[in-house]
PDB file of C-alpha atoms in Angstrom:
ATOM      1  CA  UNK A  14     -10.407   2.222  11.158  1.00  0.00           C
ATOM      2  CA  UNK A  15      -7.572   1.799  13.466  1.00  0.00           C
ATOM      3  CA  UNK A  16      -4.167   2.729  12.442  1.00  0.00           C
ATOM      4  CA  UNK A  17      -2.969  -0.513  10.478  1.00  0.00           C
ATOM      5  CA  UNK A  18       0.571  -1.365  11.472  1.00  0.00           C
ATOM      6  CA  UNK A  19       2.910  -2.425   8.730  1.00  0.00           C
ATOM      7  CA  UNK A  20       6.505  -4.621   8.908  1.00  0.00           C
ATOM      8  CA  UNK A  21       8.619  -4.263   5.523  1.00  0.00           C
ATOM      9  CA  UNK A  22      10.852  -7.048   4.426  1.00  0.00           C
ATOM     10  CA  UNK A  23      13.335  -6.344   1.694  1.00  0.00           C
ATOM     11  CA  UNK A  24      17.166  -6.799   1.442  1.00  0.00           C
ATOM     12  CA  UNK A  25      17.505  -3.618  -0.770  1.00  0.00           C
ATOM     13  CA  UNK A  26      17.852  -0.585   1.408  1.00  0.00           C
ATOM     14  CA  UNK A  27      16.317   1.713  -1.076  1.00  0.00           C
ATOM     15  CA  UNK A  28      13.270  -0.422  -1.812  1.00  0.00           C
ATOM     16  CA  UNK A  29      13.098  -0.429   2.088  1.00  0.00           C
ATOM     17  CA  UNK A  30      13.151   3.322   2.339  1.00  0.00           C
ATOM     18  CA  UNK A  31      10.773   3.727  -0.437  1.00  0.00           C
ATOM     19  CA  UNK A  32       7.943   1.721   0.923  1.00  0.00           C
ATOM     20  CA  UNK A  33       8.328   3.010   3.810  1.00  0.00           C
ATOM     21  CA  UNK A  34       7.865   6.675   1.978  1.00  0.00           C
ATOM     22  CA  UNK A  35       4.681   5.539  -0.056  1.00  0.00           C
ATOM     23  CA  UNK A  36       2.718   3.941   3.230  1.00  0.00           C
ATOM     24  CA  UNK A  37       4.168   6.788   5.402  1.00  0.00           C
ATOM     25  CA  UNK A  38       1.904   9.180   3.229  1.00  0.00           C
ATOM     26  CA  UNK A  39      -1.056   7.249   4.441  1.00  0.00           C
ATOM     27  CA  UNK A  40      -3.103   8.519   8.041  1.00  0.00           C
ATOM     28  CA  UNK A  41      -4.067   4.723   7.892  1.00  0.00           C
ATOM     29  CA  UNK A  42      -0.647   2.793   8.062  1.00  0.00           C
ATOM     30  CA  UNK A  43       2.592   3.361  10.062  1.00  0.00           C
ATOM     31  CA  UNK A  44       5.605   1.392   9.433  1.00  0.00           C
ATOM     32  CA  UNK A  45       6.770  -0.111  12.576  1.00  0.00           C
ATOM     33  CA  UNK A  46       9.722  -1.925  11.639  1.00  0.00           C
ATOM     34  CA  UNK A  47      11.870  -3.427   9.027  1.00  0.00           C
ATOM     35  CA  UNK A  48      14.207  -6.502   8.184  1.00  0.00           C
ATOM     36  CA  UNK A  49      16.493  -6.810   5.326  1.00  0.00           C
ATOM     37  CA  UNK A  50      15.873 -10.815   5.058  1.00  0.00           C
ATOM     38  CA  UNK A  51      13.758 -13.308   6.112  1.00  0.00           C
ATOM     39  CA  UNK A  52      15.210 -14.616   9.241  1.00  0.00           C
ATOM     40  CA  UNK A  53      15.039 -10.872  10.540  1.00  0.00           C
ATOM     41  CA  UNK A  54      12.012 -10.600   9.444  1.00  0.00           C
ATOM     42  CA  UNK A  55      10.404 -13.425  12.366  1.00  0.00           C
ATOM     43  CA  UNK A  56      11.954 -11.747  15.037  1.00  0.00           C
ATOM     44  CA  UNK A  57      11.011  -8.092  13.798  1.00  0.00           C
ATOM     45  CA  UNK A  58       7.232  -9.543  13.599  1.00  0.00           C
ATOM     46  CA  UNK A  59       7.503 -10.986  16.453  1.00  0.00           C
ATOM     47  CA  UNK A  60       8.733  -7.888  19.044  1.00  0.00           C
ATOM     48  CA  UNK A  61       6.024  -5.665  16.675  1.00  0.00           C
ATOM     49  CA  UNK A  62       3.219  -7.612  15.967  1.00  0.00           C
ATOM     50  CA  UNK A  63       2.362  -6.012  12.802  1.00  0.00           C
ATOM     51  CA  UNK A  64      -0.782  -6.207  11.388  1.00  0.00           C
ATOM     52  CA  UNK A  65       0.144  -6.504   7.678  1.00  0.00           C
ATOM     53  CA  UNK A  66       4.044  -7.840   6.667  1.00  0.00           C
ATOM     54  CA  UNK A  67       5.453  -6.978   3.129  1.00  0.00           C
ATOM     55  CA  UNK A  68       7.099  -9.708   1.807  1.00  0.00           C
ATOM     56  CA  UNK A  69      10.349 -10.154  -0.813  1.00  0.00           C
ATOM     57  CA  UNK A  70      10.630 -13.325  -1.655  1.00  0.00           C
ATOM     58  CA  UNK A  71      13.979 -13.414  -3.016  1.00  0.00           C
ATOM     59  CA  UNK A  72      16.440 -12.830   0.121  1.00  0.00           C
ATOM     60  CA  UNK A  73      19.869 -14.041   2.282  1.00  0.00           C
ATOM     61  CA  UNK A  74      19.899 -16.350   4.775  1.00  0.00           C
ATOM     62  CA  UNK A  75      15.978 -16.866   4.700  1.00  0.00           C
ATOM     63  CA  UNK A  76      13.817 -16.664   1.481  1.00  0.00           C
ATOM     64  CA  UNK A  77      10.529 -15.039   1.412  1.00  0.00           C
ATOM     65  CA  UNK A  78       8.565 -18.031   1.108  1.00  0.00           C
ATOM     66  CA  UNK A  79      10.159 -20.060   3.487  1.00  0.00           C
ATOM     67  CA  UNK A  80       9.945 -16.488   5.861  1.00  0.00           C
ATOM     68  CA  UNK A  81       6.018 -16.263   5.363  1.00  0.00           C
ATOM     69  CA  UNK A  82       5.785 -19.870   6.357  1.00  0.00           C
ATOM     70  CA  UNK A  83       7.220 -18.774  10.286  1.00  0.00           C
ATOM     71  CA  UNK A  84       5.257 -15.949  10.230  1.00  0.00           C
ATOM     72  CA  UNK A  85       1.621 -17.048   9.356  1.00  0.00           C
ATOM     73  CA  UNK A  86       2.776 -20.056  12.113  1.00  0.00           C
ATOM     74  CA  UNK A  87       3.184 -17.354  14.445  1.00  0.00           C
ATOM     75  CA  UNK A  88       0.229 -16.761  17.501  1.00  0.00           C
ATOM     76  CA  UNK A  89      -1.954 -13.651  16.161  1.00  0.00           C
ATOM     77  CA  UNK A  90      -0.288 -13.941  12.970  1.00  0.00           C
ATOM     78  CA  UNK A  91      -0.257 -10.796  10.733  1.00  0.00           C
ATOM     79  CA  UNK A  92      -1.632 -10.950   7.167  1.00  0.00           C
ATOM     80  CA  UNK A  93       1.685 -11.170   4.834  1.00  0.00           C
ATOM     81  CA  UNK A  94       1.279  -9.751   0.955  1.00  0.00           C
ATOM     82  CA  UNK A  95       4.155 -10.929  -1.294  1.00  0.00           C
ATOM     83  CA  UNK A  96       6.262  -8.115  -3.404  1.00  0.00           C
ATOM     84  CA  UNK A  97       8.254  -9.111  -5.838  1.00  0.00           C
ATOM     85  CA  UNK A  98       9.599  -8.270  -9.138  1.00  0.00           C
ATOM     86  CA  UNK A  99       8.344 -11.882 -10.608  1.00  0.00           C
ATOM     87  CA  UNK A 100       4.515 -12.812 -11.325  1.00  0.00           C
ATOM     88  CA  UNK A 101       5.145 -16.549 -12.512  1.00  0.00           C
ATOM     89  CA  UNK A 102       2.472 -18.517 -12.145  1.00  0.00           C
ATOM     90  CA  UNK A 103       4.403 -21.122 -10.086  1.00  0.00           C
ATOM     91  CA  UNK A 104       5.942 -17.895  -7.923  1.00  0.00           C
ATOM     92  CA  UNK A 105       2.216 -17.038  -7.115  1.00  0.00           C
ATOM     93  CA  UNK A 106       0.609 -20.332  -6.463  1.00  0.00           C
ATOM     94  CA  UNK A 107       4.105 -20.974  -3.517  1.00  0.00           C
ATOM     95  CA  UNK A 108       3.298 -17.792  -2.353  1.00  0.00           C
ATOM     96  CA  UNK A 109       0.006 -18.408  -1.574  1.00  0.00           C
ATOM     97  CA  UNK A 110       0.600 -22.157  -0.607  1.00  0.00           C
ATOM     98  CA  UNK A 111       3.007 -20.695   2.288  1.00  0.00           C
ATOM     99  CA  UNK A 112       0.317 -18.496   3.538  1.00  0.00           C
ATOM    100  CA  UNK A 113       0.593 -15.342   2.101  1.00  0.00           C
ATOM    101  CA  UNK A 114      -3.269 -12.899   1.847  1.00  0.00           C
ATOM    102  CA  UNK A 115      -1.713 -11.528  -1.383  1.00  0.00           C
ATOM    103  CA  UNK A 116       0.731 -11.059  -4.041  1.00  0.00           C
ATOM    104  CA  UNK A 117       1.728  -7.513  -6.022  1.00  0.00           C
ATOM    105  CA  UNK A 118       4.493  -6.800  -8.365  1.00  0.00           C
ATOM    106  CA  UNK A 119       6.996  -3.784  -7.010  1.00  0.00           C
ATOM    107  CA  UNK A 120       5.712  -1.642 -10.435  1.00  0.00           C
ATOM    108  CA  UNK A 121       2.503  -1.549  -8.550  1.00  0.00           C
ATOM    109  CA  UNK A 122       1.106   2.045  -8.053  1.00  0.00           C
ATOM    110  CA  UNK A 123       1.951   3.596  -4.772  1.00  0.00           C
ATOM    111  CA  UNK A 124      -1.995   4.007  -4.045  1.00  0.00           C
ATOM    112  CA  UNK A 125      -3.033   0.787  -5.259  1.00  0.00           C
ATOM    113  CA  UNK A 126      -0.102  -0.310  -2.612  1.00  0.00           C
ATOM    114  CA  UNK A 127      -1.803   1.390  -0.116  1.00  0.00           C
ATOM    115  CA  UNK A 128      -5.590   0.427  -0.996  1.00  0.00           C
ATOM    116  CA  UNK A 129      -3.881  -3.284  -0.541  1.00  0.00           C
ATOM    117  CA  UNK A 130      -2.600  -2.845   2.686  1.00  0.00           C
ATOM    118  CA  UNK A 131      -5.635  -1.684   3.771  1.00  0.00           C
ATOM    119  CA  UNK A 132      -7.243  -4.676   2.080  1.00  0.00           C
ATOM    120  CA  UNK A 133      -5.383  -7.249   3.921  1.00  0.00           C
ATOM    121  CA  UNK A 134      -5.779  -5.644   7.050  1.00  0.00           C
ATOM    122  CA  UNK A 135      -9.665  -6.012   6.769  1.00  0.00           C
ATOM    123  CA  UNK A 136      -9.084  -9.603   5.889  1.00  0.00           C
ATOM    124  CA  UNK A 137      -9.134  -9.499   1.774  1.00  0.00           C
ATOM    125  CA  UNK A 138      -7.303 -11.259  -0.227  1.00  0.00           C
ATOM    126  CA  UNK A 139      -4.963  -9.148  -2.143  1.00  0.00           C
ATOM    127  CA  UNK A 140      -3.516  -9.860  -5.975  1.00  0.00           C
ATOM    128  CA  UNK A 141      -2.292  -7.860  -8.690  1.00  0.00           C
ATOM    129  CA  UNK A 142      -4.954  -7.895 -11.898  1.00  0.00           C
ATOM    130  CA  UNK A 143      -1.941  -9.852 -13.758  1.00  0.00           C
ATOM    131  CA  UNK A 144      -1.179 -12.241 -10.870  1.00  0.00           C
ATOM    132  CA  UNK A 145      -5.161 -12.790 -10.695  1.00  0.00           C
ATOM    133  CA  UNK A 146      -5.276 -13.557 -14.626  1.00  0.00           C
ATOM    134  CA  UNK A 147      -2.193 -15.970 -14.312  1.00  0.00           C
ATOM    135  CA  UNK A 148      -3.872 -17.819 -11.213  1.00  0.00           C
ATOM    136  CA  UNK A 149      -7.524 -18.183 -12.936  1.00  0.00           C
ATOM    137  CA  UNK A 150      -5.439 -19.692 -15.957  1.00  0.00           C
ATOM    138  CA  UNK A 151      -3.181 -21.856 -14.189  1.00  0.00           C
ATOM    139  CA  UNK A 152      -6.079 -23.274 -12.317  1.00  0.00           C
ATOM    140  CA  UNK A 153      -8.417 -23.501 -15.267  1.00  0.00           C
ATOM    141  CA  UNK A 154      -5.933 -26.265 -16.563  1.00  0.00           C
ATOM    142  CA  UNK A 155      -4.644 -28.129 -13.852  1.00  0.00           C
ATOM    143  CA  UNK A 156      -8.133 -28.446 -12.550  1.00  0.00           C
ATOM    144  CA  UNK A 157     -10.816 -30.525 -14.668  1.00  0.00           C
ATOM    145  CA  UNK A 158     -13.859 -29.902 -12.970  1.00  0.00           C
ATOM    146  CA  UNK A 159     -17.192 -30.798 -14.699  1.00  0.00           C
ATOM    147  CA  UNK A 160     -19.141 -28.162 -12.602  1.00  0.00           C
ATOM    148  CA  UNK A 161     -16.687 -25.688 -14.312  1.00  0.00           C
ATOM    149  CA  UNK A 162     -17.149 -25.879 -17.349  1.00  0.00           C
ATOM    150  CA  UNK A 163     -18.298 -22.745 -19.633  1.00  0.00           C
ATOM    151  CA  UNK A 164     -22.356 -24.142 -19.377  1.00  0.00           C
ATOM    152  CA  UNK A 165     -22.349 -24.788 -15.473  1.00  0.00           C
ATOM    153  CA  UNK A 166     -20.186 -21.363 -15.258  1.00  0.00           C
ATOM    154  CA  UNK A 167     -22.628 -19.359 -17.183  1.00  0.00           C
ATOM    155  CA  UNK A 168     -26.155 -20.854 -15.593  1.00  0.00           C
ATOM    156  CA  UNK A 169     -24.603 -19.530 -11.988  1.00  0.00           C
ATOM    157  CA  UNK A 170     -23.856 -16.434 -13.425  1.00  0.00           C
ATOM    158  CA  UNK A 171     -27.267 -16.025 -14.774  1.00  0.00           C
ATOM    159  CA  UNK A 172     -28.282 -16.465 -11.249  1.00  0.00           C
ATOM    160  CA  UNK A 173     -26.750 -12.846 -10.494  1.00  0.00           C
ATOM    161  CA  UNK A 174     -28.402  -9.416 -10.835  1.00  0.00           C
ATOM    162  CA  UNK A 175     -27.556  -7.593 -12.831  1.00  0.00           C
ATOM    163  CA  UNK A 176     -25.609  -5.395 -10.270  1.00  0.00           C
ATOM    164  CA  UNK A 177     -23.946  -8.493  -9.164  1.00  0.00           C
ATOM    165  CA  UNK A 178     -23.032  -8.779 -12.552  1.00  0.00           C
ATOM    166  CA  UNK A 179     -21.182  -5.920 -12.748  1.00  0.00           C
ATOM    167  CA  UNK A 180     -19.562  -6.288  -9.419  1.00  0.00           C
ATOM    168  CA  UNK A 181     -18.718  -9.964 -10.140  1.00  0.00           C
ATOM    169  CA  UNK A 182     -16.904  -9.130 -13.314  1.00  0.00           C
ATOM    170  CA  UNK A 183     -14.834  -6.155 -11.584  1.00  0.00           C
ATOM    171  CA  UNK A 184     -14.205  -8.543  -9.165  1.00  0.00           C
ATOM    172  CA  UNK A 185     -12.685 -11.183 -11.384  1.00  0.00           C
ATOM    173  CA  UNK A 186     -10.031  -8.224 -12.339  1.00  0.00           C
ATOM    174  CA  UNK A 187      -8.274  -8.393  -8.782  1.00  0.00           C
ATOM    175  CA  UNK A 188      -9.635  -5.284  -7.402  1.00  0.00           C
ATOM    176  CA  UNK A 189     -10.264  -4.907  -3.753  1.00  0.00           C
ATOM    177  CA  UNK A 190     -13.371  -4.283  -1.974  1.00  0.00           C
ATOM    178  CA  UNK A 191     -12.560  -0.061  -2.143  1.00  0.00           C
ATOM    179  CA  UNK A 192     -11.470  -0.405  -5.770  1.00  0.00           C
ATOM    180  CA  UNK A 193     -14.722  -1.696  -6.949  1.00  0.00           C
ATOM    181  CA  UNK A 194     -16.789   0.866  -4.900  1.00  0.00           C
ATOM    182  CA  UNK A 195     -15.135   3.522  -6.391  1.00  0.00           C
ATOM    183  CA  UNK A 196     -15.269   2.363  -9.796  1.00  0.00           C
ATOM    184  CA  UNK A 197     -18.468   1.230  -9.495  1.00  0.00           C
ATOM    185  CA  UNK A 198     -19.832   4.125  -7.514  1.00  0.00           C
ATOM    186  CA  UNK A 199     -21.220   2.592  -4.609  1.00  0.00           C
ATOM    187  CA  UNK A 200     -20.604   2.416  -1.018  1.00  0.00           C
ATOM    188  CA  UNK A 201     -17.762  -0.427   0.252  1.00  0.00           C
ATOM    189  CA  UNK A 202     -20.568  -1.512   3.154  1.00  0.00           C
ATOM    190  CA  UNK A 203     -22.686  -1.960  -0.446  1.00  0.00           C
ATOM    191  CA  UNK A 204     -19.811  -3.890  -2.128  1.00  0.00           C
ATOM    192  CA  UNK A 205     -19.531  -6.490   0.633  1.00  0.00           C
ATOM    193  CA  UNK A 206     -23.133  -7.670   0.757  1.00  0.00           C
ATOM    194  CA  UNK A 207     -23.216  -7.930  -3.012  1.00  0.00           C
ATOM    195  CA  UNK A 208     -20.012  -9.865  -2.914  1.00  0.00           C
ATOM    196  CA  UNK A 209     -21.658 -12.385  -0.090  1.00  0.00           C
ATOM    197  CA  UNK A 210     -25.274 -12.671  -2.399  1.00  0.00           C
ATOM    198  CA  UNK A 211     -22.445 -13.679  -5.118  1.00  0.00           C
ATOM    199  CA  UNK A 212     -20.431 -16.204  -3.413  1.00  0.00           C
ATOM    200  CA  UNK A 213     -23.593 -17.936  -2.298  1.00  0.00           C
ATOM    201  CA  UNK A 214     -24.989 -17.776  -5.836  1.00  0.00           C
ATOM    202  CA  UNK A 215     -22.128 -18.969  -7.220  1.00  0.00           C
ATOM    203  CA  UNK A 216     -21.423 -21.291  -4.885  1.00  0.00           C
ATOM    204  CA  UNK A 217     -17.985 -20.209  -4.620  1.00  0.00           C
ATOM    205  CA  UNK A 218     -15.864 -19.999  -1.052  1.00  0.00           C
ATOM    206  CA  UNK A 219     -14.168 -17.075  -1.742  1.00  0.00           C
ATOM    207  CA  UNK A 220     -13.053 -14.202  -3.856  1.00  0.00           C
ATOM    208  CA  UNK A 221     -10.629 -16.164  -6.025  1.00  0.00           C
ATOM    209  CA  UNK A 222     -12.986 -19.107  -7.297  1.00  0.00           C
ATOM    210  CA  UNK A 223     -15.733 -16.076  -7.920  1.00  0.00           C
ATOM    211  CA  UNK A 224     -13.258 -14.938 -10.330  1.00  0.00           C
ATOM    212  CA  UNK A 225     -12.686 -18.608 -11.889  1.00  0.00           C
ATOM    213  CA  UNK A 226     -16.328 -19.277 -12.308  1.00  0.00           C
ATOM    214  CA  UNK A 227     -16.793 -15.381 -14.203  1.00  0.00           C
ATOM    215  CA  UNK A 228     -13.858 -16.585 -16.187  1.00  0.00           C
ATOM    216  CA  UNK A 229     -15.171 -19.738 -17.159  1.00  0.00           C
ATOM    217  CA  UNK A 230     -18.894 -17.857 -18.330  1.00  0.00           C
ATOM    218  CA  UNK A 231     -16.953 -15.681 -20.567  1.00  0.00           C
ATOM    219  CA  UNK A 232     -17.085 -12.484 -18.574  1.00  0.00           C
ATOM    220  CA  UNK A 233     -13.998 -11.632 -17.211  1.00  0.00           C
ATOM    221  CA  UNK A 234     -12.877  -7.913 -17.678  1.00  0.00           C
TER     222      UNK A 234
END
């Protein structure tokens, strides 16, 4: 893997200098640059062209949301994770509504941090296990859709081995593609073609609906 370049955006100078400590330790990721608010944080990405941006949301001058906007605009856009000290449900879905790949809480452990960088640098989506409950919830309410409910759910789960099972339900926990290799012992080149057999099966577009449709059978984690 090439060396994944990383932009951090926070207005506190010590939350600054410790992400930059806990990514530093990783042969994978070198911080390139960072802005203490949002409307730095365009120009930074766009003189470093950063593969992955760390995102506050709350910030002078330029919010985090509106910030992430600009930069997923931007030509060979980076991926942007939002890190914040709030997980509301409404804070997620305009997160991920402006464009962000992901959204973790700043209690997150320094090498689950890492593991998501990584993550949305190969083009995963990235979410903390309590921002992916709080999504799968919000969504099971606000949308009513008959091929969701707990029957339809559980005949497309049937559908799955029972390896993809197991991977579906570790899945529906947030965990990245690494994550669920290493819990599950199994390669990560292993992971991904059980996770495509299980977004055909399911008929689900991506990770996040996956999730939804393990939730609705009964089997999340």
């Amino acid at each position: 893997m090439n060396v994944v370049k990383v932009v951090v955006v926070d207005d506190d100078a010590l939350v600054r200098a410790g992400l930059r400590l806990i990514l530093g330790g990783s042969p994978d990721i070198d911080v390139v640059a960072d802005a203490a608010d949002g409307a730095d944080a365009v120009d930074v990405v766009r003189r470093h062209r950063p593969d992955v941006v760390l995102m506050d949301i709350r910030m002078p001058r330029l919010d985090g949301l509106e910030a992430t906007r600009h930069v997923v605009a931007l030509p060979d856009a980076p991926r942007v994770i939002v890190l914040t000290t709030f997980d509301t449900d409404d804070m997620v879905l305009q997160a991920l509504r402006a464009g962000a790949a992901g959204f973790l809480l700043k209690d997150t452990p320094p090498e689950r941090l890492v593991a998501a960088v990584l993550a949305a640098a190969a083009g995963e989506p990235t979410l903390s296990p309590s921002v992916m409950t709080q999504l799968i919830a919000r969504v099971s309410v606000e949308v009513p859709d008959p091929a969701r409910r707990p029957g339809s759910a559980a005949r497309r789960v049937a559908s799955l081995t029972d390896r993809e099972r197991e991977v579906a339900v570790v899945l529906s926990r947030g965990l990245s593609n690494a994550e669920i290799a290493a819990e599950l012992y199994m390669s990560v080149p292993t992971v991904k073609t059980h996770l495509s057999r299980i977004l055909d099966k399911l008929g689900a577009a991506n990770r996040v609906q996956a999730a939804i449709t393990v939730h609705d059978a009964g089997l999340s984690a």
